[in-house]
Amino acid sequence: MKTVSTIQEVREIVKKWRQENCSIGFVPTMGYLHEGHESLMKAAKANHDKVVVSIFVNPMQFGKNEDLDTYPRDMEHDSAVCEAIGVDVIFHPSPSEMYGENFYTYVDMDYLTEGLCGKSRPVMFRGVCTVVSKLFNIVQPDKAYFGQKDAQQLAVITRMVKDLNFDLEIVGCPIVREEDGLAKSSRNSYLNADERKAALVLHHALTIAQNLIESGETNALLIKEKMIQEIKKEPLARIDYVEIVDWENIKAIEQIHKSALIALAVFIGKTRLIDNFIHIIK
Amino acid sequence: MKTVSTIQEVREIVKKWRQENCSIGFVPTMGYLHEGHESLMKAAKANHDKVVVSIFVNPMQFGKNEDLDTYPRDMEHDSAVCEAIGVDVIFHPSPSEMYGENFYTYVDMDYLTEGLCGKSRPVMFRGVCTVVSKLFNIVQPDKAYFGQKDAQQLAVITRMVKDLNFDLEIVGCPIVREEDGLAKSSRNSYLNADERKAALVLHHALTIAQNLIESGETNALLIKEKMIQEIKKEPLARIDYVEIVDWENIKAIEQIHKSALIALAVFIGKTRLIDNFIHIIK
C-alpha cells in the first residue's frame, strides 16, 4: 500500500493502472475510519482490481461554527485499517494541495439540498459536491462507494454524477451499527459515557418509525410525532430535524406511498448525530 | 466524419479511441461556425489523432431577455465546415439530451466572473461552466480549444479546469477578424449594412488603446476615456462596458504594469458585440 499526498502522484499511479486495464474502486472519506468505512472499502476491494481511499477533512464543507478544527484524525490507525483490507493507495492531501491560492470554482445543487442536513448546514453540500468533483477528476474511478448513513449526501452525489455526466457509477452501502444499534460515526468519539447511552435515542426513534410503517401506518405526520415524543424523553437530546421525505426528490411527504427516507439529526450534548432508514416501495 | 446526438454514442466512440491510444482534441461551440471556430478546429486537427466538435446552443447560459431563440443555426453549413477540416465527430445533442428532467446541479465561479460580461450577463458563466463541465466529462479530451475573443470565458474555463482538476489542458487561440478588423462572431449575422459599418467602432477603439499602450501610456483611465470618446462618435453604438483589467484576476486596474485585458462590449442596434486584446507583459 502506498500513501501519497499530491494530486500529481495519484494521477501517475492511476494512468499506469489504466494502461494495464485495471478497474478502480474509490472510497472518499474524512478519515478516522470505522466499520462503516471498512464496509465501503471491502465492497470496493471485492469489485475492482485496485482500490483508492482518500482521507481529507474538507474545510469547504464545514460552516464557521462547526467542528473543522476538532474533527477527529488518526492517520496511523487509518493506515492500518486500509492496509489490512488491501487498499492500494491512500490519497491524503493537505488543504493547500486541494485548494490552492485563488480557488474560485464551486459545484452546487438546488432542490435536493434544500431540506434535512442542507437546511441545517447550508454550506455543506457545496463543499461536498466541489471536493467530490475534484476527487473524481483526480482518481477517475469506475465506481465510488458512499455510505447510506449520509443518505442525503448519497442522493446529492448520485444526482451530481448524472447531471454532470461523470463517467462513473455511485454505489451506496448500508449503514453499519454498533451492537446496541448506534450508527457508526467518526463523531461518536465526541460522546462521553452518558451521552453515548443517550445517543441510542436516534436508533430507538427510527425503530419506532420502522415498526409503525411495517404494521401498515402511512401517515408521515403521525410517525414523525411518535419519533419526536421518543426523542423528547431523553434529556441530553435536542432535535435538529426529524423528517420523512420522498427518497426520489428529498421533499417532505404526508403519506408514505412511495419509497421514503426517514431521517433525523439530533444533538446529544454538543455533538450532532444523524441516522436514517430508507423504506423502499418497488 | 460522424454526427452523433447522444451522450452514449460519444462515450462509445471515445472509449474505442482511448483503447487505440489516440489523443483527442475538443472544440466546444454553439455552431454557426465561422473562421474563428475553424482556427480552433485546425489547431486541434494539427495536435491530435482525433477531433471532436460539439455544436450545442446552450439554453443555460442565456438570460431571459437574451437571444436564445434567435441565435443563428445552420447544421448543413456547419457539417460541411467540419468535414472539410477533417473533424472526426460532431456531437450535436438536443437540450433534453443535455438537461434531462430534474436537472439540479451547477458549476459556477466567484471573483473572475464578477466584472465584464459576467456583470452584464449574470447567468452566463454558470451556464458556460456547467455545460463545459458536462462536455469535458462526456468527451474526456486531452486538450480543449477556446477562442480568445471570449477572453473572460477563456480565463474562467482555464481556472475551472485548474480548480476542479479536470485532467486536460485548455488552449486559447487568437481572435480571427474580417479584413476590415471586425472580430468574427456568429452574432455578426444579426447586423444590417449600416450596423455592419458601425460595428467597426469596437476594433477602432481597441486600436486606439493598443497604439496608446505601445507608445508608453500606462494610465488605464485615460486610455478608457479615449476609447469611450471614439465609440460615442458612432450613433448606432451604445456602450455596455469598456474595461481594462488585470489579465490574471480580471479586476479593473488604473495603471498597466502587468499583463492586461482591454475588453469592451457594445450594442450595435440591438446586437451586443464583444472584442478585446490582451497586452502581455512578461
Coordinates of C-alpha atoms in Angstrom, one line a residue:
Chain A
M1 CA 0.0 0.0 0.0
K2 CA 1.2 3.5 -0.9
T3 CA 0.2 6.7 0.8
V4 CA 0.5 9.8 -1.4
S5 CA -0.2 13.4 -0.7
T6 CA -0.1 15.1 -4.1
I7 CA -2.5 15.1 -7.0
Q8 CA 0.3 14.5 -9.4
E9 CA 1.3 11.2 -7.7
V10 CA -2.3 9.9 -7.8
R11 CA -2.6 10.8 -11.5
E12 CA 0.6 8.9 -12.3
I13 CA -0.4 5.8 -10.5
V14 CA -3.9 5.8 -11.9
K15 CA -2.6 6.4 -15.5
K16 CA -0.4 3.3 -15.1
W17 CA -3.3 1.2 -13.8
R18 CA -5.4 2.4 -16.7
Q19 CA -2.7 1.2 -19.2
E20 CA -2.9 -2.2 -17.5
N21 CA -6.7 -2.2 -17.9
C22 CA -7.3 -2.3 -14.2
S23 CA -10.7 -1.3 -12.8
I24 CA -10.6 1.2 -10.0
G25 CA -12.8 1.5 -6.9
F26 CA -12.8 4.7 -4.9
V27 CA -13.8 5.4 -1.3
P28 CA -13.7 9.1 -0.4
T29 CA -13.5 9.6 3.4
M30 CA -12.6 12.2 6.0
G31 CA -10.6 9.6 7.9
Y32 CA -11.0 8.4 11.5
L33 CA -12.1 5.2 9.8
H34 CA -14.7 2.9 11.4
E35 CA -16.5 -0.2 10.4
G36 CA -18.8 1.9 8.2
H37 CA -15.9 3.0 6.1
E38 CA -14.5 -0.5 6.2
S39 CA -17.6 -1.9 4.6
L40 CA -17.2 0.5 1.7
M41 CA -13.6 -0.4 1.3
K42 CA -14.4 -4.1 1.4
A43 CA -17.1 -3.6 -1.3
A44 CA -14.6 -1.8 -3.5
K45 CA -12.0 -4.4 -2.9
A46 CA -14.4 -7.2 -3.9
N47 CA -15.3 -5.4 -7.2
H48 CA -12.1 -3.8 -8.5
D49 CA -8.5 -4.6 -9.3
K50 CA -7.4 -1.5 -7.5
V51 CA -8.8 0.5 -4.5
V52 CA -8.1 4.1 -3.7
V53 CA -9.2 5.6 -0.4
S54 CA -9.0 9.4 0.1
I55 CA -8.6 10.8 3.6
F56 CA -9.3 14.5 3.6
V57 CA -11.1 16.6 6.2
N58 CA -12.6 19.0 3.7
P59 CA -12.6 22.6 5.1
M60 CA -15.1 23.7 2.4
Q61 CA -17.9 21.6 3.8
F62 CA -17.7 22.9 7.4
G63 CA -19.6 26.0 8.5
K64 CA -17.9 28.7 10.5
N65 CA -19.2 27.4 13.9
E66 CA -18.8 23.7 13.1
D67 CA -16.2 21.2 14.2
L68 CA -13.5 21.5 11.5
D69 CA -10.7 22.0 14.0
T70 CA -11.8 19.3 16.4
Y71 CA -12.8 16.7 13.8
P72 CA -11.0 13.6 14.9
R73 CA -7.9 12.5 13.0
D74 CA -5.7 9.4 13.3
M75 CA -3.7 8.6 10.3
E76 CA -1.7 5.8 12.0
H77 CA -4.9 3.9 12.8
D78 CA -6.4 4.7 9.3
S79 CA -3.3 3.4 7.5
A80 CA -3.5 0.1 9.5
V81 CA -7.2 -0.3 8.6
C82 CA -6.6 0.3 4.9
E83 CA -3.6 -1.9 4.9
A84 CA -5.5 -4.8 6.5
I85 CA -8.3 -4.6 3.9
G86 CA -5.8 -4.5 1.0
V87 CA -6.3 -0.9 -0.2
D88 CA -3.7 0.0 -2.9
V89 CA -3.4 3.8 -2.4
I90 CA -4.3 6.2 0.3
F91 CA -4.6 9.8 -1.0
H92 CA -4.0 12.1 1.9
P93 CA -3.6 15.6 0.6
S94 CA -3.2 18.8 2.6
P95 CA -5.8 21.6 2.4
S96 CA -3.4 23.7 0.3
E97 CA -2.9 20.8 -2.2
M98 CA -6.6 20.7 -2.7
Y99 CA -7.4 24.4 -2.5
G100 CA -4.5 26.4 -3.8
E101 CA -4.5 30.2 -3.8
N102 CA -7.2 31.9 -5.8
F103 CA -9.6 29.0 -5.7
Y104 CA -12.9 30.3 -7.1
T105 CA -14.9 27.4 -8.6
Y106 CA -17.7 25.5 -6.9
V107 CA -20.1 22.8 -7.7
D108 CA -23.5 23.1 -6.1
M109 CA -27.1 21.9 -6.4
D110 CA -30.6 23.2 -6.0
Y111 CA -33.6 21.4 -4.7
L112 CA -32.2 18.1 -3.3
T113 CA -30.1 20.2 -0.9
E114 CA -32.8 22.4 0.5
G115 CA -34.1 20.2 3.4
L116 CA -32.6 18.0 6.1
C117 CA -28.8 18.5 6.6
G118 CA -28.7 21.0 3.7
K119 CA -31.0 23.3 5.7
S120 CA -29.1 22.8 9.0
R121 CA -25.7 23.1 7.3
P122 CA -26.1 25.5 4.4
V123 CA -22.6 25.4 3.0
M124 CA -22.1 21.6 3.4
F125 CA -23.3 20.3 0.1
R126 CA -21.4 23.0 -1.9
G127 CA -18.3 21.8 -0.1
V128 CA -19.2 18.1 -0.6
C129 CA -20.0 18.5 -4.4
T130 CA -16.9 20.5 -5.0
V131 CA -14.5 18.3 -3.3
V132 CA -16.0 15.1 -4.6
S133 CA -15.9 16.5 -8.2
K134 CA -12.2 17.3 -7.7
L135 CA -11.6 13.8 -6.3
F136 CA -13.5 12.1 -9.1
N137 CA -11.4 14.1 -11.7
I138 CA -8.2 13.2 -9.8
V139 CA -8.8 9.5 -9.2
Q140 CA -11.1 8.8 -12.3
P141 CA -12.6 5.6 -10.7
D142 CA -15.0 3.2 -12.3
K143 CA -17.2 3.2 -9.2
A144 CA -17.2 5.3 -6.0
Y145 CA -18.6 4.0 -2.7
F146 CA -20.7 6.1 -0.3
G147 CA -22.4 5.1 3.0
Q148 CA -26.2 5.3 3.3
K149 CA -25.8 6.9 6.7
D150 CA -25.3 10.2 4.9
A151 CA -28.5 9.5 2.8
Q152 CA -29.0 13.0 1.5
Q153 CA -25.3 13.1 0.5
L154 CA -25.7 9.8 -1.3
A155 CA -28.8 11.3 -3.2
V156 CA -26.9 14.5 -4.0
I157 CA -23.8 12.8 -5.3
T158 CA -25.8 10.3 -7.3
R159 CA -27.7 13.3 -8.9
M160 CA -24.5 15.3 -9.5
V161 CA -22.8 12.3 -11.3
K162 CA -25.9 12.0 -13.5
D163 CA -26.3 15.8 -14.2
L164 CA -22.6 16.5 -14.9
N165 CA -22.1 13.2 -16.8
F166 CA -19.2 11.9 -14.7
D167 CA -18.1 8.7 -16.3
L168 CA -18.5 6.5 -13.2
E169 CA -21.1 4.7 -11.0
I170 CA -22.1 5.6 -7.4
V171 CA -22.6 2.6 -5.1
G172 CA -24.5 3.2 -1.8
C173 CA -23.8 0.8 1.0
P174 CA -25.9 0.0 4.1
I175 CA -25.4 1.7 7.5
V176 CA -23.1 -0.2 9.9
R177 CA -24.2 -0.1 13.5
E178 CA -22.7 -0.8 17.0
E179 CA -24.2 -3.9 18.7
D180 CA -26.7 -1.7 20.5
G181 CA -27.9 0.0 17.3
L182 CA -26.0 3.3 17.3
A183 CA -24.9 4.1 13.7
K184 CA -21.1 4.1 13.4
S185 CA -19.8 7.6 13.0
S186 CA -16.4 9.3 13.5
R187 CA -18.3 11.9 15.6
N188 CA -19.3 9.2 18.1
S189 CA -15.8 9.7 19.6
Y190 CA -17.0 13.1 20.9
L191 CA -19.6 11.4 23.3
N192 CA -18.9 10.9 27.0
A193 CA -20.4 7.8 28.7
D194 CA -23.8 9.4 29.5
E195 CA -24.1 10.9 26.0
R196 CA -23.1 7.5 24.5
K197 CA -26.2 6.0 26.2
A198 CA -28.4 8.9 25.3
A199 CA -27.3 8.7 21.6
L200 CA -29.3 5.4 21.3
V201 CA -32.4 7.6 21.1
L202 CA -31.8 8.1 17.4
H203 CA -32.0 4.4 16.7
H204 CA -34.9 4.0 19.1
A205 CA -36.9 6.7 17.3
L206 CA -36.1 5.1 13.9
T207 CA -37.1 1.7 15.2
I208 CA -40.5 3.1 16.3
A209 CA -41.0 4.5 12.8
Q210 CA -39.9 1.3 11.1
N211 CA -42.3 -0.8 13.2
L212 CA -45.2 1.6 12.5
I213 CA -44.5 1.5 8.8
E214 CA -44.2 -2.3 8.7
S215 CA -47.5 -2.5 10.6
G216 CA -49.2 -0.5 7.7
E217 CA -49.1 3.0 9.0
T218 CA -48.7 5.5 6.1
N219 CA -49.4 8.8 7.9
A220 CA -46.0 10.5 7.9
L221 CA -47.0 13.3 10.3
L222 CA -48.2 10.7 12.9
I223 CA -45.0 8.7 12.6
K224 CA -42.9 11.8 13.0
E225 CA -44.9 12.8 16.1
K226 CA -44.2 9.4 17.7
M227 CA -40.4 9.7 16.9
I228 CA -40.3 13.2 18.3
Q229 CA -42.1 12.0 21.5
E230 CA -39.5 9.3 21.9
I231 CA -36.6 11.7 21.5
K232 CA -38.0 14.2 23.9
K233 CA -37.9 11.6 26.7
E234 CA -34.1 11.9 26.5
P235 CA -32.9 15.0 28.5
L236 CA -29.5 15.1 26.7
A237 CA -31.1 15.1 23.3
R238 CA -32.1 18.2 21.3
I239 CA -33.7 17.7 17.9
D240 CA -32.2 19.4 14.8
Y241 CA -34.7 17.7 12.5
V242 CA -37.0 14.7 12.2
E243 CA -38.2 14.3 8.6
I244 CA -39.9 11.9 6.3
V245 CA -39.2 12.7 2.7
D246 CA -39.7 11.2 -0.8
W247 CA -36.5 9.2 -1.4
E248 CA -36.5 10.4 -5.1
N249 CA -36.6 14.2 -4.5
I250 CA -35.9 14.6 -0.8
K251 CA -39.1 16.6 -0.3
A252 CA -41.3 16.2 2.8
I253 CA -44.3 13.9 2.3
E254 CA -47.5 13.5 4.4
Q255 CA -48.3 10.0 3.2
I256 CA -45.9 7.1 2.6
H257 CA -47.0 5.7 -0.8
K258 CA -43.5 5.8 -2.5
S259 CA -40.0 5.0 -1.3
A260 CA -39.3 7.2 1.6
L261 CA -36.3 8.4 3.6
I262 CA -36.9 8.6 7.3
A263 CA -34.1 10.8 8.6
L264 CA -33.2 12.6 11.8
A265 CA -30.4 14.8 13.2
V266 CA -30.2 15.2 16.9
F267 CA -27.7 17.0 19.1
I268 CA -26.5 14.8 22.0
G269 CA -24.9 17.4 24.2
K270 CA -22.8 19.4 21.7
T271 CA -22.5 16.5 19.3
R272 CA -24.8 16.5 16.2
L273 CA -25.5 12.9 15.1
I274 CA -27.6 11.7 12.1
D275 CA -29.3 8.5 11.3
N276 CA -31.9 7.2 8.9
F277 CA -33.6 4.3 7.2
I278 CA -34.9 4.1 3.7
H279 CA -38.3 2.4 3.2
I280 CA -38.2 1.0 -0.3
I281 CA -41.5 0.5 -2.2
K282 CA -40.9 -1.2 -5.5
Chain B
M1 CA -17.0 12.1 -40.2
K2 CA -19.8 11.0 -37.9
T3 CA -22.5 13.2 -36.4
V4 CA -24.0 11.9 -33.2
S5 CA -26.7 13.2 -30.9
T6 CA -26.5 11.1 -27.8
I7 CA -24.0 11.1 -24.9
Q8 CA -23.9 7.3 -25.1
E9 CA -22.7 7.4 -28.7
V10 CA -19.9 9.8 -27.9
R11 CA -18.8 7.7 -24.9
E12 CA -18.6 4.6 -27.0
I13 CA -16.5 6.3 -29.7
V14 CA -14.2 7.9 -27.3
K15 CA -13.6 4.7 -25.3
K16 CA -12.7 2.9 -28.5
W17 CA -10.2 5.7 -29.4
R18 CA -8.7 5.5 -25.9
Q19 CA -8.1 1.8 -26.3
E20 CA -6.2 2.7 -29.5
N21 CA -4.2 5.3 -27.6
C22 CA -5.5 8.1 -29.7
S23 CA -5.1 11.6 -28.4
I24 CA -8.3 13.7 -28.6
G25 CA -8.8 17.4 -29.3
F26 CA -12.1 19.0 -28.5
V27 CA -13.7 22.2 -29.7
P28 CA -17.0 23.1 -27.9
T29 CA -19.1 25.5 -30.0
M30 CA -22.6 26.9 -30.3
G31 CA -22.4 26.3 -34.1
Y32 CA -23.0 28.7 -36.9
L33 CA -19.3 28.2 -37.5
H34 CA -17.0 30.9 -38.8
E35 CA -13.3 31.3 -39.4
G36 CA -12.8 31.8 -35.7
H37 CA -14.1 28.3 -35.0
E38 CA -12.2 27.0 -37.9
S39 CA -8.9 28.2 -36.5
L40 CA -9.7 26.2 -33.3
M41 CA -10.6 23.1 -35.2
K42 CA -7.4 23.4 -37.3
A43 CA -5.3 23.8 -34.2
A44 CA -7.0 20.7 -32.7
K45 CA -6.5 18.8 -36.0
A46 CA -2.8 19.6 -36.1
N47 CA -2.2 18.4 -32.5
H48 CA -4.4 15.3 -32.1
D49 CA -5.3 12.0 -33.6
K50 CA -9.0 12.6 -33.3
V51 CA -11.0 15.8 -33.2
V52 CA -14.5 16.2 -31.6
V53 CA -16.6 19.4 -32.2
S54 CA -19.7 19.9 -30.2
I55 CA -22.5 22.1 -31.6
F56 CA -24.9 23.0 -28.9
V57 CA -26.8 26.3 -28.3
N58 CA -26.7 26.0 -24.5
P59 CA -30.0 27.3 -23.0
M60 CA -28.5 27.6 -19.5
Q61 CA -26.1 30.4 -20.5
F62 CA -28.8 32.7 -21.9
G63 CA -30.6 35.2 -19.8
K64 CA -34.4 35.5 -20.0
N65 CA -34.3 38.5 -22.3
E66 CA -31.4 37.3 -24.4
D67 CA -31.2 35.8 -27.9
L68 CA -31.6 32.0 -27.2
D69 CA -34.5 31.6 -29.7
T70 CA -33.0 33.7 -32.5
Y71 CA -29.4 32.6 -32.1
P72 CA -28.4 31.6 -35.6
R73 CA -28.2 27.9 -36.5
D74 CA -27.1 26.1 -39.7
M75 CA -26.2 22.5 -39.3
E76 CA -25.8 21.9 -43.0
H77 CA -23.1 24.6 -43.3
D78 CA -21.5 23.6 -40.0
S79 CA -21.2 19.9 -41.1
A80 CA -19.5 21.0 -44.4
V81 CA -17.1 23.1 -42.5
C82 CA -16.2 20.3 -40.1
E83 CA -15.9 17.8 -42.8
A84 CA -13.6 20.0 -44.9
I85 CA -11.2 20.4 -41.9
G86 CA -11.2 16.7 -41.1
V87 CA -13.2 16.7 -37.9
D88 CA -13.9 13.1 -36.7
V89 CA -17.1 13.5 -34.7
I90 CA -19.7 16.3 -34.4
F91 CA -21.6 16.0 -31.1
H92 CA -24.9 17.7 -31.7
P93 CA -27.2 16.9 -28.7
S94 CA -30.7 18.2 -28.1
P95 CA -31.4 20.3 -25.0
S96 CA -33.3 17.4 -23.4
E97 CA -30.3 15.1 -24.0
M98 CA -28.1 17.5 -22.1
Y99 CA -30.6 18.6 -19.5
G100 CA -32.9 15.9 -18.6
E101 CA -35.8 16.2 -16.2
N102 CA -34.8 17.2 -12.6
F103 CA -31.5 18.8 -13.6
Y104 CA -30.3 20.4 -10.3
T105 CA -26.5 20.6 -10.5
Y106 CA -24.4 23.6 -11.5
V107 CA -20.8 24.6 -11.7
D108 CA -20.1 28.3 -11.0
M109 CA -17.3 30.6 -10.0
D110 CA -16.8 33.7 -7.8
Y111 CA -14.5 36.6 -8.4
L112 CA -13.3 36.1 -12.0
T113 CA -17.0 36.3 -13.2
E114 CA -17.9 39.5 -11.3
G115 CA -16.9 42.1 -14.0
L116 CA -17.2 42.4 -17.8
C117 CA -19.6 40.0 -19.4
G118 CA -20.3 38.3 -16.0
K119 CA -21.7 41.6 -14.8
S120 CA -23.8 42.3 -17.9
R121 CA -24.9 38.7 -18.2
P122 CA -25.2 37.3 -14.7
V123 CA -26.3 33.7 -15.5
M124 CA -23.9 33.2 -18.4
F125 CA -20.8 31.9 -16.7
R126 CA -22.9 29.4 -14.6
G127 CA -24.3 28.1 -17.8
V128 CA -20.9 28.0 -19.5
C129 CA -19.1 26.3 -16.6
T130 CA -21.9 23.7 -16.2
V131 CA -22.2 22.8 -19.9
V132 CA -18.4 22.8 -20.4
S133 CA -18.0 20.5 -17.3
K134 CA -20.6 18.2 -18.8
L135 CA -18.9 18.2 -22.2
F136 CA -15.5 17.6 -20.7
N137 CA -16.9 14.6 -18.8
I138 CA -18.5 13.2 -21.9
V139 CA -15.7 13.8 -24.4
Q140 CA -12.7 13.4 -22.0
P141 CA -10.3 15.2 -24.3
D142 CA -6.6 15.7 -23.9
K143 CA -6.9 19.4 -24.8
A144 CA -9.9 21.7 -25.4
Y145 CA -9.7 24.8 -27.7
F146 CA -11.3 28.1 -26.9
G147 CA -11.1 31.5 -28.7
Q148 CA -9.6 34.5 -27.1
K149 CA -12.5 36.6 -28.4
D150 CA -14.4 35.4 -25.3
A151 CA -11.4 36.4 -23.1
Q152 CA -13.2 36.2 -19.8
Q153 CA -14.7 32.8 -20.7
L154 CA -11.2 31.6 -21.6
A155 CA -9.9 32.9 -18.1
V156 CA -12.9 31.3 -16.4
I157 CA -12.6 27.9 -18.1
T158 CA -8.9 27.8 -17.5
R159 CA -9.4 28.5 -13.8
M160 CA -12.3 25.9 -13.6
V161 CA -10.1 23.2 -15.1
K162 CA -7.4 24.0 -12.5
D163 CA -9.7 24.3 -9.5
L164 CA -11.7 21.2 -10.3
N165 CA -8.7 19.2 -11.5
F166 CA -10.1 18.3 -14.9
D167 CA -7.4 16.0 -16.5
L168 CA -7.0 18.1 -19.6
E169 CA -5.4 21.3 -21.0
I170 CA -7.1 24.5 -22.2
V171 CA -5.6 26.0 -25.3
G172 CA -6.5 29.7 -26.1
C173 CA -6.4 30.7 -29.8
P174 CA -6.1 34.3 -31.2
I175 CA -9.1 36.3 -32.4
V176 CA -9.8 35.9 -36.1
R177 CA -11.0 39.1 -37.8
E178 CA -12.7 40.2 -41.0
E179 CA -10.4 42.0 -43.5
D180 CA -11.6 45.4 -42.1
G181 CA -10.9 44.3 -38.5
L182 CA -14.3 43.2 -37.2
A183 CA -13.9 40.2 -34.9
K184 CA -15.6 37.1 -36.4
S185 CA -18.8 36.3 -34.5
S186 CA -21.9 34.2 -35.1
R187 CA -23.8 37.3 -33.9
N188 CA -22.4 39.4 -36.8
S189 CA -25.2 37.8 -38.9
Y190 CA -27.7 40.0 -37.0
L191 CA -26.2 43.2 -38.4
N192 CA -27.8 45.1 -41.3
A193 CA -25.5 47.0 -43.7
D194 CA -25.4 50.2 -41.7
E195 CA -24.8 48.3 -38.4
R196 CA -22.1 46.3 -40.1
K197 CA -20.2 49.5 -40.8
A198 CA -20.9 50.9 -37.3
A199 CA -19.6 47.7 -35.7
L200 CA -16.1 48.6 -36.8
V201 CA -16.1 51.1 -33.9
L202 CA -15.1 48.2 -31.5
H203 CA -12.0 47.5 -33.4
H204 CA -11.2 51.2 -33.8
A205 CA -11.5 51.8 -30.1
L206 CA -9.2 48.9 -29.4
T207 CA -6.7 50.1 -32.0
I208 CA -6.6 53.5 -30.2
A209 CA -5.9 51.7 -26.9
Q210 CA -3.3 49.5 -28.5
N211 CA -1.5 52.5 -30.0
L212 CA -1.5 54.4 -26.8
I213 CA -0.1 51.4 -24.8
E214 CA 2.5 50.8 -27.4
S215 CA 3.6 54.4 -27.2
G216 CA 4.1 54.0 -23.5
E217 CA 0.8 55.2 -22.0
T218 CA 0.1 53.2 -18.8
N219 CA -2.9 55.3 -17.4
A220 CA -5.8 52.9 -17.8
L221 CA -8.4 55.6 -17.1
L222 CA -7.1 57.9 -19.8
I223 CA -7.0 55.0 -22.3
K224 CA -10.6 54.0 -21.4
E225 CA -11.7 57.6 -21.8
K226 CA -10.2 57.8 -25.3
M227 CA -11.9 54.5 -26.3
I228 CA -15.2 55.8 -25.0
Q229 CA -14.9 59.0 -26.9
E230 CA -14.3 57.1 -30.1
I231 CA -17.3 54.8 -29.6
K232 CA -19.5 57.8 -28.8
K233 CA -18.9 59.2 -32.2
E234 CA -20.9 56.3 -33.7
P235 CA -24.6 57.0 -33.3
L236 CA -25.6 53.3 -33.7
A237 CA -23.4 52.3 -30.9
R238 CA -24.3 52.0 -27.2
I239 CA -21.6 51.0 -24.7
D240 CA -22.3 48.1 -22.4
Y241 CA -18.8 48.2 -20.9
V242 CA -15.2 49.4 -21.7
E243 CA -12.8 47.9 -19.2
I244 CA -9.1 47.5 -18.6
V245 CA -8.5 44.7 -16.2
D246 CA -5.6 42.6 -14.8
W247 CA -5.4 39.5 -17.1
E248 CA -4.7 37.3 -14.1
N249 CA -7.7 38.2 -11.9
I250 CA -10.0 40.2 -14.2
K251 CA -10.1 43.1 -11.8
A252 CA -10.1 46.7 -13.0
I253 CA -6.7 48.4 -12.9
E254 CA -5.7 52.1 -13.0
Q255 CA -2.2 51.5 -14.3
I256 CA -1.0 49.0 -16.8
H257 CA 2.1 47.5 -15.2
K258 CA 1.1 43.8 -15.6
S259 CA -0.5 41.8 -18.4
A260 CA -3.8 43.5 -19.0
L261 CA -7.0 42.6 -20.8
I262 CA -8.6 45.5 -22.7
A263 CA -12.1 44.5 -23.3
L264 CA -15.4 46.0 -24.5
A265 CA -19.0 45.1 -25.2
V266 CA -21.0 47.4 -27.4
F267 CA -24.6 47.2 -28.6
I268 CA -24.8 48.0 -32.3
G269 CA -28.5 48.5 -32.7
K270 CA -29.9 45.5 -30.8
T271 CA -26.9 43.3 -31.3
R272 CA -24.4 43.0 -28.5
L273 CA -20.8 42.5 -29.7
I274 CA -17.6 42.0 -27.8
D275 CA -14.0 42.4 -28.6
N276 CA -10.7 42.7 -26.8
F277 CA -6.9 42.4 -26.9
I278 CA -4.5 41.1 -24.3
H279 CA -1.4 43.2 -23.6
I280 CA 1.1 40.7 -22.3
I281 CA 4.0 41.9 -20.1
K282 CA 6.4 39.1 -19.4

